[in-house]
Amino acid sequence: MSGTKSVAKRVVVGSATTAGRGLVLGLTAIVGSITLFVLSVVSIALILIGIGVFTTPYVLTAVRMHANRRRLLAATWSDVKIPIPYRPMPADLRTGVTGQVERTTLMLKDPATWRDLGWLMVDMTAGATVALLSMGLFVYPLEGLVLAAGLWRVFEDDAYWYGFVPVDSQLTGLFAAAFGAGMFAVGLRYANDIQRGYFLLARAMLAPDHDQQLAQRVAHLTETRHDA
């Protein structure tokens, strides 16, 4: 009996954890990625009138922090390693307006900057959908249970569609509960794989290809020798 309770507890805790992670990923993809993408586009456009020279480094730094947070969660939650490919800023970078111009130029010349912006577009659309799906597989079944428990009576006069089940009686309410249970079972089996797919999608957008990684290592080696 205690063994059954222990298994049930692990299932509940594991499901809640996966659903919570899906919610976090989905919300930050929608809110964070959309906000940062809009700010980036506006800031880069404002370079033409000079304002963007001062705002772009800060906005792109925020984008990199957002992407690095995804890299950390990818490694921690799904064991997906995403390299950090950003070119280091020179130690002797000047201050003032000249320094801001140089900083903006260097960041815009970094291929990783444009990969980040491309990832933001994917993250706020396909990424958010995948992340929220991993949560919905655990949350949506609860509605089926509530319908079977008696909520179906509210929809006696006009059937309420739960998935592909029109709910307007106790029998159809039970069908809704069965459909929800099946969805929950799918979540237990595949939700973690779906979240891993989310991070693999992020890696496909954020990670440099082999030639770029090689060029980055050569540039880093050259800079190290120059400093020495």
PDB file of C-alpha atoms in Angstrom:
ATOM      1  CA  MET A   1       0.000   0.000   0.000  1.00  0.00           C
ATOM      2  CA  SER A   2       2.785   2.387   0.917  1.00  0.00           C
ATOM      3  CA  GLY A   3       4.554   1.469  -2.314  1.00  0.00           C
ATOM      4  CA  THR A   4       1.463   2.425  -4.316  1.00  0.00           C
ATOM      5  CA  LYS A   5       1.241   5.744  -2.483  1.00  0.00           C
ATOM      6  CA  SER A   6       4.919   6.369  -3.169  1.00  0.00           C
ATOM      7  CA  VAL A   7       4.461   5.724  -6.892  1.00  0.00           C
ATOM      8  CA  ALA A   8       1.366   7.938  -7.005  1.00  0.00           C
ATOM      9  CA  LYS A   9       3.251  10.698  -5.210  1.00  0.00           C
ATOM     10  CA  ARG A  10       6.126  10.505  -7.692  1.00  0.00           C
ATOM     11  CA  VAL A  11       3.662  10.668 -10.591  1.00  0.00           C
ATOM     12  CA  VAL A  12       1.898  13.713  -9.135  1.00  0.00           C
ATOM     13  CA  VAL A  13       5.148  15.515  -8.281  1.00  0.00           C
ATOM     14  CA  GLY A  14       6.708  14.669 -11.645  1.00  0.00           C
ATOM     15  CA  SER A  15       3.616  15.811 -13.533  1.00  0.00           C
ATOM     16  CA  ALA A  16       3.401  19.061 -11.566  1.00  0.00           C
ATOM     17  CA  THR A  17       7.104  19.721 -12.149  1.00  0.00           C
ATOM     18  CA  THR A  18       6.875  19.135 -15.892  1.00  0.00           C
ATOM     19  CA  ALA A  19       3.710  21.232 -16.178  1.00  0.00           C
ATOM     20  CA  GLY A  20       5.325  24.038 -14.172  1.00  0.00           C
ATOM     21  CA  ARG A  21       8.388  24.008 -16.380  1.00  0.00           C
ATOM     22  CA  GLY A  22       6.218  24.126 -19.488  1.00  0.00           C
ATOM     23  CA  LEU A  23       4.361  27.125 -18.081  1.00  0.00           C
ATOM     24  CA  VAL A  24       7.622  28.936 -17.273  1.00  0.00           C
ATOM     25  CA  LEU A  25       9.066  28.255 -20.713  1.00  0.00           C
ATOM     26  CA  GLY A  26       5.852  29.217 -22.479  1.00  0.00           C
ATOM     27  CA  LEU A  27       5.310  32.483 -20.617  1.00  0.00           C
ATOM     28  CA  THR A  28       8.920  33.608 -20.907  1.00  0.00           C
ATOM     29  CA  ALA A  29       8.866  32.709 -24.606  1.00  0.00           C
ATOM     30  CA  ILE A  30       5.747  34.794 -25.189  1.00  0.00           C
ATOM     31  CA  VAL A  31       6.470  37.733 -22.887  1.00  0.00           C
ATOM     32  CA  GLY A  32      10.268  37.811 -22.825  1.00  0.00           C
ATOM     33  CA  SER A  33      11.054  36.892 -26.422  1.00  0.00           C
ATOM     34  CA  ILE A  34       8.389  39.149 -27.951  1.00  0.00           C
ATOM     35  CA  THR A  35       9.405  42.114 -25.792  1.00  0.00           C
ATOM     36  CA  LEU A  36      13.113  41.708 -26.485  1.00  0.00           C
ATOM     37  CA  PHE A  37      12.585  41.171 -30.216  1.00  0.00           C
ATOM     38  CA  VAL A  38      10.518  44.349 -30.532  1.00  0.00           C
ATOM     39  CA  LEU A  39      13.014  46.350 -28.484  1.00  0.00           C
ATOM     40  CA  SER A  40      15.890  45.008 -30.579  1.00  0.00           C
ATOM     41  CA  VAL A  41      14.258  45.886 -33.900  1.00  0.00           C
ATOM     42  CA  VAL A  42      13.309  49.375 -32.712  1.00  0.00           C
ATOM     43  CA  SER A  43      16.734  50.027 -31.181  1.00  0.00           C
ATOM     44  CA  ILE A  44      18.626  48.888 -34.279  1.00  0.00           C
ATOM     45  CA  ALA A  45      16.364  51.021 -36.472  1.00  0.00           C
ATOM     46  CA  LEU A  46      17.088  54.047 -34.263  1.00  0.00           C
ATOM     47  CA  ILE A  47      20.811  53.726 -34.980  1.00  0.00           C
ATOM     48  CA  LEU A  48      20.148  55.747 -38.128  1.00  0.00           C
ATOM     49  CA  ILE A  49      19.287  58.813 -36.036  1.00  0.00           C
ATOM     50  CA  GLY A  50      21.915  58.169 -33.372  1.00  0.00           C
ATOM     51  CA  ILE A  51      19.687  57.089 -30.481  1.00  0.00           C
ATOM     52  CA  GLY A  52      20.167  53.394 -31.182  1.00  0.00           C
ATOM     53  CA  VAL A  53      23.917  53.708 -30.680  1.00  0.00           C
ATOM     54  CA  PHE A  54      23.248  54.217 -26.990  1.00  0.00           C
ATOM     55  CA  THR A  55      20.364  51.760 -26.552  1.00  0.00           C
ATOM     56  CA  THR A  56      21.402  48.824 -28.752  1.00  0.00           C
ATOM     57  CA  PRO A  57      24.262  47.483 -26.580  1.00  0.00           C
ATOM     58  CA  TYR A  58      21.979  47.357 -23.543  1.00  0.00           C
ATOM     59  CA  VAL A  59      19.115  45.735 -25.440  1.00  0.00           C
ATOM     60  CA  LEU A  60      21.358  43.125 -27.075  1.00  0.00           C
ATOM     61  CA  THR A  61      22.973  42.404 -23.719  1.00  0.00           C
ATOM     62  CA  ALA A  62      19.482  41.701 -22.346  1.00  0.00           C
ATOM     63  CA  VAL A  63      18.837  39.401 -25.316  1.00  0.00           C
ATOM     64  CA  ARG A  64      22.047  37.512 -24.566  1.00  0.00           C
ATOM     65  CA  MET A  65      21.065  37.152 -20.913  1.00  0.00           C
ATOM     66  CA  HIS A  66      17.689  35.780 -22.017  1.00  0.00           C
ATOM     67  CA  ALA A  67      19.358  33.300 -24.388  1.00  0.00           C
ATOM     68  CA  ASN A  68      21.908  32.276 -21.759  1.00  0.00           C
ATOM     69  CA  ARG A  69      19.079  31.596 -19.327  1.00  0.00           C
ATOM     70  CA  ARG A  70      17.638  29.213 -21.908  1.00  0.00           C
ATOM     71  CA  ARG A  71      21.036  27.563 -22.244  1.00  0.00           C
ATOM     72  CA  LEU A  72      21.142  27.026 -18.477  1.00  0.00           C
ATOM     73  CA  LEU A  73      17.631  25.551 -18.355  1.00  0.00           C
ATOM     74  CA  ALA A  74      18.395  23.347 -21.365  1.00  0.00           C
ATOM     75  CA  ALA A  75      21.391  21.840 -19.597  1.00  0.00           C
ATOM     76  CA  THR A  76      19.663  21.595 -16.204  1.00  0.00           C
ATOM     77  CA  TRP A  77      16.243  20.305 -17.220  1.00  0.00           C
ATOM     78  CA  SER A  78      16.912  18.264 -20.376  1.00  0.00           C
ATOM     79  CA  ASP A  79      20.683  17.763 -20.518  1.00  0.00           C
ATOM     80  CA  VAL A  80      20.861  19.674 -23.813  1.00  0.00           C
ATOM     81  CA  LYS A  81      24.139  21.557 -24.189  1.00  0.00           C
ATOM     82  CA  ILE A  82      23.995  24.799 -26.174  1.00  0.00           C
ATOM     83  CA  PRO A  83      27.382  26.511 -26.733  1.00  0.00           C
ATOM     84  CA  ILE A  84      27.853  30.181 -25.865  1.00  0.00           C
ATOM     85  CA  PRO A  85      29.351  31.655 -29.067  1.00  0.00           C
ATOM     86  CA  TYR A  86      29.567  35.376 -28.320  1.00  0.00           C
ATOM     87  CA  ARG A  87      32.753  37.157 -29.290  1.00  0.00           C
ATOM     88  CA  PRO A  88      34.470  38.764 -26.296  1.00  0.00           C
ATOM     89  CA  MET A  89      34.599  42.531 -26.113  1.00  0.00           C
ATOM     90  CA  PRO A  90      38.119  44.072 -26.250  1.00  0.00           C
ATOM     91  CA  ALA A  91      39.448  44.956 -22.820  1.00  0.00           C
ATOM     92  CA  ASP A  92      40.631  48.366 -24.054  1.00  0.00           C
ATOM     93  CA  LEU A  93      37.241  49.460 -25.388  1.00  0.00           C
ATOM     94  CA  ARG A  94      36.925  53.226 -25.111  1.00  0.00           C
ATOM     95  CA  THR A  95      34.267  55.034 -23.100  1.00  0.00           C
ATOM     96  CA  GLY A  96      31.846  57.777 -24.089  1.00  0.00           C
ATOM     97  CA  VAL A  97      30.169  58.115 -27.470  1.00  0.00           C
ATOM     98  CA  THR A  98      33.097  56.560 -29.326  1.00  0.00           C
ATOM     99  CA  GLY A  99      33.019  53.531 -27.072  1.00  0.00           C
ATOM    100  CA  GLN A 100      29.274  53.139 -27.569  1.00  0.00           C
ATOM    101  CA  VAL A 101      29.702  53.246 -31.338  1.00  0.00           C
ATOM    102  CA  GLU A 102      32.444  50.609 -31.175  1.00  0.00           C
ATOM    103  CA  ARG A 103      30.436  48.420 -28.825  1.00  0.00           C
ATOM    104  CA  THR A 104      27.358  48.624 -31.042  1.00  0.00           C
ATOM    105  CA  THR A 105      29.409  47.876 -34.160  1.00  0.00           C
ATOM    106  CA  LEU A 106      31.122  44.862 -32.598  1.00  0.00           C
ATOM    107  CA  MET A 107      27.856  43.398 -31.344  1.00  0.00           C
ATOM    108  CA  LEU A 108      26.147  43.826 -34.706  1.00  0.00           C
ATOM    109  CA  LYS A 109      29.115  42.232 -36.499  1.00  0.00           C
ATOM    110  CA  ASP A 110      28.901  39.192 -34.203  1.00  0.00           C
ATOM    111  CA  PRO A 111      26.991  36.394 -36.031  1.00  0.00           C
ATOM    112  CA  ALA A 112      25.684  35.220 -32.657  1.00  0.00           C
ATOM    113  CA  THR A 113      23.674  38.449 -32.367  1.00  0.00           C
ATOM    114  CA  TRP A 114      21.686  37.630 -35.488  1.00  0.00           C
ATOM    115  CA  ARG A 115      21.219  34.025 -34.418  1.00  0.00           C
ATOM    116  CA  ASP A 116      19.772  35.341 -31.157  1.00  0.00           C
ATOM    117  CA  LEU A 117      17.295  37.538 -33.033  1.00  0.00           C
ATOM    118  CA  GLY A 118      16.283  34.640 -35.256  1.00  0.00           C
ATOM    119  CA  TRP A 119      15.813  32.469 -32.180  1.00  0.00           C
ATOM    120  CA  LEU A 120      13.574  35.097 -30.570  1.00  0.00           C
ATOM    121  CA  MET A 121      11.192  34.885 -33.537  1.00  0.00           C
ATOM    122  CA  VAL A 122      11.088  31.092 -33.356  1.00  0.00           C
ATOM    123  CA  ASP A 123      10.866  31.046 -29.557  1.00  0.00           C
ATOM    124  CA  MET A 124       7.839  33.348 -29.372  1.00  0.00           C
ATOM    125  CA  THR A 125       5.930  31.242 -31.934  1.00  0.00           C
ATOM    126  CA  ALA A 126       6.859  27.580 -32.370  1.00  0.00           C
ATOM    127  CA  GLY A 127       8.835  27.476 -29.121  1.00  0.00           C
ATOM    128  CA  ALA A 128       5.968  28.850 -27.041  1.00  0.00           C
ATOM    129  CA  THR A 129       3.555  26.383 -28.656  1.00  0.00           C
ATOM    130  CA  VAL A 130       5.765  23.395 -27.876  1.00  0.00           C
ATOM    131  CA  ALA A 131       6.404  24.548 -24.301  1.00  0.00           C
ATOM    132  CA  LEU A 132       2.720  25.146 -23.542  1.00  0.00           C
ATOM    133  CA  LEU A 133       1.814  21.795 -25.091  1.00  0.00           C
ATOM    134  CA  SER A 134       3.983  20.026 -22.505  1.00  0.00           C
ATOM    135  CA  MET A 135       1.979  21.823 -19.815  1.00  0.00           C
ATOM    136  CA  GLY A 136      -1.437  21.365 -21.437  1.00  0.00           C
ATOM    137  CA  LEU A 137      -1.092  17.578 -21.479  1.00  0.00           C
ATOM    138  CA  PHE A 138      -1.360  17.690 -17.675  1.00  0.00           C
ATOM    139  CA  VAL A 139      -3.669  20.657 -17.137  1.00  0.00           C
ATOM    140  CA  TYR A 140      -6.321  20.035 -19.804  1.00  0.00           C
ATOM    141  CA  PRO A 141      -7.254  16.551 -18.442  1.00  0.00           C
ATOM    142  CA  LEU A 142      -8.423  18.203 -15.215  1.00  0.00           C
ATOM    143  CA  GLU A 143     -11.273  19.807 -17.148  1.00  0.00           C
ATOM    144  CA  GLY A 144     -12.423  16.389 -18.279  1.00  0.00           C
ATOM    145  CA  LEU A 145     -12.596  15.190 -14.670  1.00  0.00           C
ATOM    146  CA  VAL A 146     -14.557  18.280 -13.620  1.00  0.00           C
ATOM    147  CA  LEU A 147     -17.029  17.763 -16.459  1.00  0.00           C
ATOM    148  CA  ALA A 148     -17.575  14.141 -15.437  1.00  0.00           C
ATOM    149  CA  ALA A 149     -17.983  15.206 -11.803  1.00  0.00           C
ATOM    150  CA  GLY A 150     -21.078  17.230 -12.672  1.00  0.00           C
ATOM    151  CA  LEU A 151     -20.098  20.358 -14.550  1.00  0.00           C
ATOM    152  CA  TRP A 152     -21.678  18.817 -17.668  1.00  0.00           C
ATOM    153  CA  ARG A 153     -25.095  19.843 -16.270  1.00  0.00           C
ATOM    154  CA  VAL A 154     -24.292  23.452 -17.110  1.00  0.00           C
ATOM    155  CA  PHE A 155     -24.197  22.456 -20.787  1.00  0.00           C
ATOM    156  CA  GLU A 156     -27.317  20.241 -20.953  1.00  0.00           C
ATOM    157  CA  ASP A 157     -29.095  22.593 -23.348  1.00  0.00           C
ATOM    158  CA  ASP A 158     -26.073  23.305 -25.551  1.00  0.00           C
ATOM    159  CA  ALA A 159     -23.316  20.693 -25.857  1.00  0.00           C
ATOM    160  CA  TYR A 160     -19.860  21.796 -24.775  1.00  0.00           C
ATOM    161  CA  TRP A 161     -17.034  20.386 -26.845  1.00  0.00           C
ATOM    162  CA  TYR A 162     -14.179  18.913 -24.845  1.00  0.00           C
ATOM    163  CA  GLY A 163     -11.632  18.008 -27.468  1.00  0.00           C
ATOM    164  CA  PHE A 164     -13.719  16.031 -29.955  1.00  0.00           C
ATOM    165  CA  VAL A 165     -16.307  14.996 -27.298  1.00  0.00           C
ATOM    166  CA  PRO A 166     -19.636  16.901 -27.190  1.00  0.00           C
ATOM    167  CA  VAL A 167     -20.517  16.950 -23.478  1.00  0.00           C
ATOM    168  CA  ASP A 168     -24.233  17.226 -22.618  1.00  0.00           C
ATOM    169  CA  SER A 169     -24.912  14.222 -20.355  1.00  0.00           C
ATOM    170  CA  GLN A 170     -23.297  12.105 -17.664  1.00  0.00           C
ATOM    171  CA  LEU A 171     -22.283   9.526 -20.257  1.00  0.00           C
ATOM    172  CA  THR A 172     -20.539  12.059 -22.454  1.00  0.00           C
ATOM    173  CA  GLY A 173     -19.031  13.550 -19.295  1.00  0.00           C
ATOM    174  CA  LEU A 174     -17.486  10.158 -18.602  1.00  0.00           C
ATOM    175  CA  PHE A 175     -16.232  10.051 -22.203  1.00  0.00           C
ATOM    176  CA  ALA A 176     -14.607  13.435 -21.564  1.00  0.00           C
ATOM    177  CA  ALA A 177     -12.942  12.076 -18.425  1.00  0.00           C
ATOM    178  CA  ALA A 178     -11.665   9.072 -20.381  1.00  0.00           C
ATOM    179  CA  PHE A 179     -10.319  11.332 -23.093  1.00  0.00           C
ATOM    180  CA  GLY A 180      -8.606  13.453 -20.431  1.00  0.00           C
ATOM    181  CA  ALA A 181      -7.127  10.353 -18.803  1.00  0.00           C
ATOM    182  CA  GLY A 182      -5.719   9.293 -22.151  1.00  0.00           C
ATOM    183  CA  MET A 183      -4.217  12.736 -22.650  1.00  0.00           C
ATOM    184  CA  PHE A 184      -2.700  12.573 -19.167  1.00  0.00           C
ATOM    185  CA  ALA A 185      -1.146   9.201 -20.020  1.00  0.00           C
ATOM    186  CA  VAL A 186       0.337  10.725 -23.171  1.00  0.00           C
ATOM    187  CA  GLY A 187       1.751  13.534 -21.017  1.00  0.00           C
ATOM    188  CA  LEU A 188       3.374  11.055 -18.634  1.00  0.00           C
ATOM    189  CA  ARG A 189       5.052   9.330 -21.556  1.00  0.00           C
ATOM    190  CA  TYR A 190       5.961  12.216 -23.837  1.00  0.00           C
ATOM    191  CA  ALA A 191       5.867  15.573 -22.010  1.00  0.00           C
ATOM    192  CA  ASN A 192       9.539  15.427 -21.036  1.00  0.00           C
ATOM    193  CA  ASP A 193      10.435  14.509 -24.620  1.00  0.00           C
ATOM    194  CA  ILE A 194       8.381  17.464 -25.836  1.00  0.00           C
ATOM    195  CA  GLN A 195      10.270  19.813 -23.520  1.00  0.00           C
ATOM    196  CA  ARG A 196      13.537  18.335 -24.707  1.00  0.00           C
ATOM    197  CA  GLY A 197      12.353  19.030 -28.245  1.00  0.00           C
ATOM    198  CA  TYR A 198      11.825  22.645 -27.227  1.00  0.00           C
ATOM    199  CA  PHE A 199      15.451  22.910 -26.126  1.00  0.00           C
ATOM    200  CA  LEU A 200      16.695  21.085 -29.227  1.00  0.00           C
ATOM    201  CA  LEU A 201      14.848  23.680 -31.285  1.00  0.00           C
ATOM    202  CA  ALA A 202      16.603  26.418 -29.304  1.00  0.00           C
ATOM    203  CA  ARG A 203      19.957  24.722 -29.892  1.00  0.00           C
ATOM    204  CA  ALA A 204      19.302  24.536 -33.629  1.00  0.00           C
ATOM    205  CA  MET A 205      18.793  28.301 -33.660  1.00  0.00           C
ATOM    206  CA  LEU A 206      21.416  29.424 -31.124  1.00  0.00           C
ATOM    207  CA  ALA A 207      24.364  27.103 -31.623  1.00  0.00           C
ATOM    208  CA  PRO A 208      26.961  28.049 -34.268  1.00  0.00           C
ATOM    209  CA  ASP A 209      27.807  25.595 -37.025  1.00  0.00           C
ATOM    210  CA  HIS A 210      31.145  23.802 -37.124  1.00  0.00           C
ATOM    211  CA  ASP A 211      32.893  26.373 -39.325  1.00  0.00           C
ATOM    212  CA  GLN A 212      31.771  29.216 -37.081  1.00  0.00           C
ATOM    213  CA  GLN A 213      32.941  27.382 -33.964  1.00  0.00           C
ATOM    214  CA  LEU A 214      36.333  26.804 -35.599  1.00  0.00           C
ATOM    215  CA  ALA A 215      36.594  30.471 -36.606  1.00  0.00           C
ATOM    216  CA  GLN A 216      35.677  31.495 -33.074  1.00  0.00           C
ATOM    217  CA  ARG A 217      38.414  29.278 -31.590  1.00  0.00           C
ATOM    218  CA  VAL A 218      40.976  30.698 -34.016  1.00  0.00           C
ATOM    219  CA  ALA A 219      39.923  34.263 -33.170  1.00  0.00           C
ATOM    220  CA  HIS A 220      40.132  33.524 -29.463  1.00  0.00           C
ATOM    221  CA  LEU A 221      43.576  31.938 -29.860  1.00  0.00           C
ATOM    222  CA  THR A 222      44.774  34.912 -31.901  1.00  0.00           C
ATOM    223  CA  GLU A 223      43.510  37.328 -29.273  1.00  0.00           C
ATOM    224  CA  THR A 224      45.135  35.313 -26.480  1.00  0.00           C
ATOM    225  CA  ARG A 225      48.481  35.345 -28.274  1.00  0.00           C
ATOM    226  CA  HIS A 226      48.101  39.082 -28.896  1.00  0.00           C
ATOM    227  CA  ASP A 227      47.463  39.717 -25.191  1.00  0.00           C
ATOM    228  CA  ALA A 228      50.448  37.551 -24.265  1.00  0.00           C
TER     229      ALA A 228
END
